[in-house]
Short mmCIF file of C-alpha atoms in Angstrom, two decimals:
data_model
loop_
_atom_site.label_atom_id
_atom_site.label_comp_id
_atom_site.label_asym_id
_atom_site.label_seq_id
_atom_site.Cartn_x
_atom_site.Cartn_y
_atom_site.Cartn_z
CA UNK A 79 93.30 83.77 70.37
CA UNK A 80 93.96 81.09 73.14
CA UNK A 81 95.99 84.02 74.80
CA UNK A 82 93.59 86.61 74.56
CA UNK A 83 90.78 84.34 76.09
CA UNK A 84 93.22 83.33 78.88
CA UNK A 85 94.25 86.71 80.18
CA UNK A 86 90.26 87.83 80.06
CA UNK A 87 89.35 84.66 82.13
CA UNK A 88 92.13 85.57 84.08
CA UNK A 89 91.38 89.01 84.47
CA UNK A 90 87.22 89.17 85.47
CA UNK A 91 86.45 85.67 85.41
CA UNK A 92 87.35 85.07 88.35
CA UNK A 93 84.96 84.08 91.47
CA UNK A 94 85.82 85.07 94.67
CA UNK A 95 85.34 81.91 96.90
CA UNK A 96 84.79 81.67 101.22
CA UNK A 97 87.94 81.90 103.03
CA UNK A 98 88.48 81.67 106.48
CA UNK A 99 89.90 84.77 107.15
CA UNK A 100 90.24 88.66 105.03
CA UNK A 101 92.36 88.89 102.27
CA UNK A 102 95.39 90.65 103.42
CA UNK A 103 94.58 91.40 106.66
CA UNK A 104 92.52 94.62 106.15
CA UNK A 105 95.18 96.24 104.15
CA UNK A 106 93.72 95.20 100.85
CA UNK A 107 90.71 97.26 101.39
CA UNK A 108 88.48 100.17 100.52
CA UNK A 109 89.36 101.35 104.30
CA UNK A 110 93.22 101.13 103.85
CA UNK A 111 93.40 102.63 100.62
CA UNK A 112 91.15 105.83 100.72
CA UNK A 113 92.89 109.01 99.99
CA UNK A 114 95.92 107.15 98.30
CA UNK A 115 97.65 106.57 94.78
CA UNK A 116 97.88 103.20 94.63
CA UNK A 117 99.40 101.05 91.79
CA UNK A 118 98.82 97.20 90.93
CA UNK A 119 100.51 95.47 88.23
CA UNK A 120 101.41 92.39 87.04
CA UNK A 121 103.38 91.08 83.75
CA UNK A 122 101.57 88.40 81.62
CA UNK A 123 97.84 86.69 82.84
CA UNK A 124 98.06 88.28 86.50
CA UNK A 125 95.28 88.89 88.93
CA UNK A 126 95.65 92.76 88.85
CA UNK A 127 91.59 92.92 87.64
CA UNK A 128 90.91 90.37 89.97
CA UNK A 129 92.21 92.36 92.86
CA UNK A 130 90.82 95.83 91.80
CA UNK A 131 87.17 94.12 91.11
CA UNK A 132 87.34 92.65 94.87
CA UNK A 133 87.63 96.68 96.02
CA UNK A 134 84.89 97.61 93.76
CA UNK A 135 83.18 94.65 95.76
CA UNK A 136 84.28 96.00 98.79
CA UNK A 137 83.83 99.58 98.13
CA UNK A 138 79.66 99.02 96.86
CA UNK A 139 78.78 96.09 99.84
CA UNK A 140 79.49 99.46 102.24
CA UNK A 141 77.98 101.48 100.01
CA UNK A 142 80.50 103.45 98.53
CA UNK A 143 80.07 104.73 94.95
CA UNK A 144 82.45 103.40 92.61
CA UNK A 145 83.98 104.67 89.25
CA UNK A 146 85.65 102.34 86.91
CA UNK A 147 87.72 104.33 83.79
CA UNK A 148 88.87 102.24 81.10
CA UNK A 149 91.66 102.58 78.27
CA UNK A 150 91.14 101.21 74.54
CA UNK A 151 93.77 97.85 75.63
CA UNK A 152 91.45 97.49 78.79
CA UNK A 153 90.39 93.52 79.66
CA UNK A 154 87.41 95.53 81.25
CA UNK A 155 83.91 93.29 80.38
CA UNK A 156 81.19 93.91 81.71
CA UNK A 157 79.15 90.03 81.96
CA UNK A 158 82.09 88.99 84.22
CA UNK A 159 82.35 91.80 85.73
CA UNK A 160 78.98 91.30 86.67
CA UNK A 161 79.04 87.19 87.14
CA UNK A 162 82.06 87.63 89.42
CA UNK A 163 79.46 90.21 91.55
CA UNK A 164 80.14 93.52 90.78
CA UNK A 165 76.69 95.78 90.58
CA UNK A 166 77.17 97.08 87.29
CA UNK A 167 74.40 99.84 87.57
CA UNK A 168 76.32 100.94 90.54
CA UNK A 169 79.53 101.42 88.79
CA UNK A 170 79.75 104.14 85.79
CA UNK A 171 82.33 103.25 83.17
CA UNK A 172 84.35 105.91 81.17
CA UNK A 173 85.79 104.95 78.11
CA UNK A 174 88.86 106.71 76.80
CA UNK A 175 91.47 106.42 74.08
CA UNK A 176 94.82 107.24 75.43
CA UNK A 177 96.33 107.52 79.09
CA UNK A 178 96.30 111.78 78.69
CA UNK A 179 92.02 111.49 78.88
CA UNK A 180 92.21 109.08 81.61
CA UNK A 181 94.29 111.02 83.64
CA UNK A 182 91.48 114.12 82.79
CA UNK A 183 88.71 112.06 83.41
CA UNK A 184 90.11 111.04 86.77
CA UNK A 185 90.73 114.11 87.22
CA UNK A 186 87.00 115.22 87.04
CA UNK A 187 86.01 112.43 89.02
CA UNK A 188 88.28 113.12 91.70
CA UNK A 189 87.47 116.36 92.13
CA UNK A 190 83.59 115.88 92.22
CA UNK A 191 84.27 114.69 95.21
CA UNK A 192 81.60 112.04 94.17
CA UNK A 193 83.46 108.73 94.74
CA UNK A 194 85.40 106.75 97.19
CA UNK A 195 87.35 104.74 94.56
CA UNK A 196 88.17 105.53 91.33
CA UNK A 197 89.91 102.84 88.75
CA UNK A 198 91.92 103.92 86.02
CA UNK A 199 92.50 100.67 84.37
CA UNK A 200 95.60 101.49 81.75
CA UNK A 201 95.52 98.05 80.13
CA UNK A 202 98.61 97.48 78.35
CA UNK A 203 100.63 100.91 79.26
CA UNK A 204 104.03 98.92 79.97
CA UNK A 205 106.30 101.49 80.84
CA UNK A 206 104.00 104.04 80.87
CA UNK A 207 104.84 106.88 83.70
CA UNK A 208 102.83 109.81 84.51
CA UNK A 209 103.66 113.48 84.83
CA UNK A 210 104.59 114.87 88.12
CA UNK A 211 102.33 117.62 88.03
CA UNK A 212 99.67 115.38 87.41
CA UNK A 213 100.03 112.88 89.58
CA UNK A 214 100.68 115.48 92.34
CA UNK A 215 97.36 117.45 91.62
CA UNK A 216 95.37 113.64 91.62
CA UNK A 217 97.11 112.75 94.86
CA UNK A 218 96.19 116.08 95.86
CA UNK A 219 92.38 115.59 95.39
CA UNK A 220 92.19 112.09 96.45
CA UNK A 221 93.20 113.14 100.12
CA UNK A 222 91.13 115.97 100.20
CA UNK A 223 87.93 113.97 99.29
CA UNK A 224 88.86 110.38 100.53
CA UNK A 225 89.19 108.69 97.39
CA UNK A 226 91.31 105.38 96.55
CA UNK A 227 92.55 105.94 92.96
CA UNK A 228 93.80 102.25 92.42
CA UNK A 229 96.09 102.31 88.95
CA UNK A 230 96.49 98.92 86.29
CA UNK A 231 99.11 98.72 84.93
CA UNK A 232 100.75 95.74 83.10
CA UNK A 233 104.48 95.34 83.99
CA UNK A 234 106.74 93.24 86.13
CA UNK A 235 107.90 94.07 89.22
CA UNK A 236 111.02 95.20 88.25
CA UNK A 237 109.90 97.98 86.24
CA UNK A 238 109.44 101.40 88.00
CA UNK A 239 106.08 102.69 88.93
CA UNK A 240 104.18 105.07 87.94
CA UNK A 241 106.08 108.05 89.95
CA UNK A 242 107.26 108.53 92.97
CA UNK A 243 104.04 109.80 94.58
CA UNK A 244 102.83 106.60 94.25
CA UNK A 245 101.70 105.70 98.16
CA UNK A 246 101.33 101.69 97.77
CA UNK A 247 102.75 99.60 94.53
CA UNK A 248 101.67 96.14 94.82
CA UNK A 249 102.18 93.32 92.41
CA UNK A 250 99.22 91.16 91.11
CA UNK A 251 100.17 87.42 91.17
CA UNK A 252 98.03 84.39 90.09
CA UNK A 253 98.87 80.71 90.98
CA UNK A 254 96.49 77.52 89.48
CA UNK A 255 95.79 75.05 92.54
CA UNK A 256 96.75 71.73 90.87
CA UNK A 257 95.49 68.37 91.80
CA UNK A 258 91.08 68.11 92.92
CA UNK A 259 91.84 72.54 93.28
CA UNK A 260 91.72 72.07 89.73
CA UNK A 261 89.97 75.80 88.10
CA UNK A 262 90.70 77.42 91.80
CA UNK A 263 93.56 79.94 91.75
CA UNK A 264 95.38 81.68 93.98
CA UNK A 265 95.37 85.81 93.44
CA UNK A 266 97.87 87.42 95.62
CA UNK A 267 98.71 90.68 96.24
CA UNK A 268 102.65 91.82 97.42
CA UNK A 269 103.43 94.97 98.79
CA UNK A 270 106.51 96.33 96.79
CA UNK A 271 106.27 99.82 97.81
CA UNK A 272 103.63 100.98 101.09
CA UNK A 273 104.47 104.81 102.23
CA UNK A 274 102.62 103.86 105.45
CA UNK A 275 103.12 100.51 106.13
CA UNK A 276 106.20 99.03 104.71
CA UNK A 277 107.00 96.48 101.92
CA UNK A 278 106.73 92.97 102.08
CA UNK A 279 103.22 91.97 103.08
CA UNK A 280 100.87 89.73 101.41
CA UNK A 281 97.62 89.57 100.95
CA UNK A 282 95.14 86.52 99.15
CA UNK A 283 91.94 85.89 97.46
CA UNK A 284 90.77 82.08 96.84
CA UNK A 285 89.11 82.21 93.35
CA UNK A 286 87.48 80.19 90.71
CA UNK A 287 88.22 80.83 86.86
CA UNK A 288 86.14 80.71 84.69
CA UNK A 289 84.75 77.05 82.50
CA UNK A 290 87.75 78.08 80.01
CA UNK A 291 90.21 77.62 82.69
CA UNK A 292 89.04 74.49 84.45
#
């Protein structure tokens, strides 16, 4: 039980708190994902919600409609979703029962044309990988309409991706701030794989968790 409440605090529990500068220098964005596949992941109580909740942020303060899809092992709830300031009557939420209706949900989202980012938040999908054809007909429509489809996924970094037309992989990393940071963390984002910028650069968010994890 402990386990289960840790990796939801960890997951939308977090508050996002004033930091000098932007996280990431721009490139974890609405702007620098649009028109991309883009996978985060992390193994274990990561930030990977964290991070995708901070572009639904992003994505509805420039008024961008939002799309969240959700799969049965999904961390997705909605009262810290909305505590940690995401307009939940901005942000439709599709609940599916296996990967294959995500992927066909997407799919219809996509191609509406309708959204600027679309989540498909696979939970607990470790090792899951996606079929070419479908990945290259999403990737497809996200270009044509300008849409960020941002993938969870719950694996380490050493694992493969999703495919191969995936443009930016990025690991989700979370780090407790000991001593009077006490219930501030750390969420970090590494580029493992970026088709248009390179690997290697790191983005980071200072949060608060949640009373659980103070």
């Amino acid at each position: 039980m402990a386990h289960i409440a840790l990796e939801r605090a960890d997951i939308t529990s977090a508050y996002r708190l004033p930091t000098a500068e932007p996280a990431s220098e721009s490139r974890w964005e609405l702007a620098a994902l649009v028109g991309r596949l883009v996978e985060v992941s992390g193994a274990g109580p990561s930030a990977a919600l964290t991070l995708a909740f901070g572009v639904v942020l992003d994505a509805q303060r420039r008024g961008e409609p939002a799309a969240w899809i959700a799969g049965t092992e999904s961390a997705f709830f909605p009262p810290d979703a909305a505590e940690g300031g995401v307009d939940l009557a901005c942000l439709p939420v599709v609940r599916v029962p296996d990967a294959g209706r995500a992927l066909r949900a997407a799919d219809h989202l996509v191609r509406s044309g309708a959204f600027s980012l679309v989540v498909l938040d696979l939970g607990g999908g470790e090792g899951v990988r996606l079929p070419l054809p479908a990945l290259t007909r999403l990737g497809g429509l996200a270009a044509r309409h300008g849409t960020a489809l941002l993938f969870l996924t719950r694996k380490g970094r050493g694992e493969p991706s999703l495919g191969s037309l995936v443009s930016l992989r990025a690991e989700a990393v979370r780090e407790g701030l000991g001593g009077q940071e006490g219930g501030r963390f750390a969420c970090r984002v590494r580029a493992l794989k970026d088709k248009r910028r390179g690997p290697g650069w790191e983005g980071e968010e200072l949060c608060r968790g949640p009373d659980g994890l103070r």
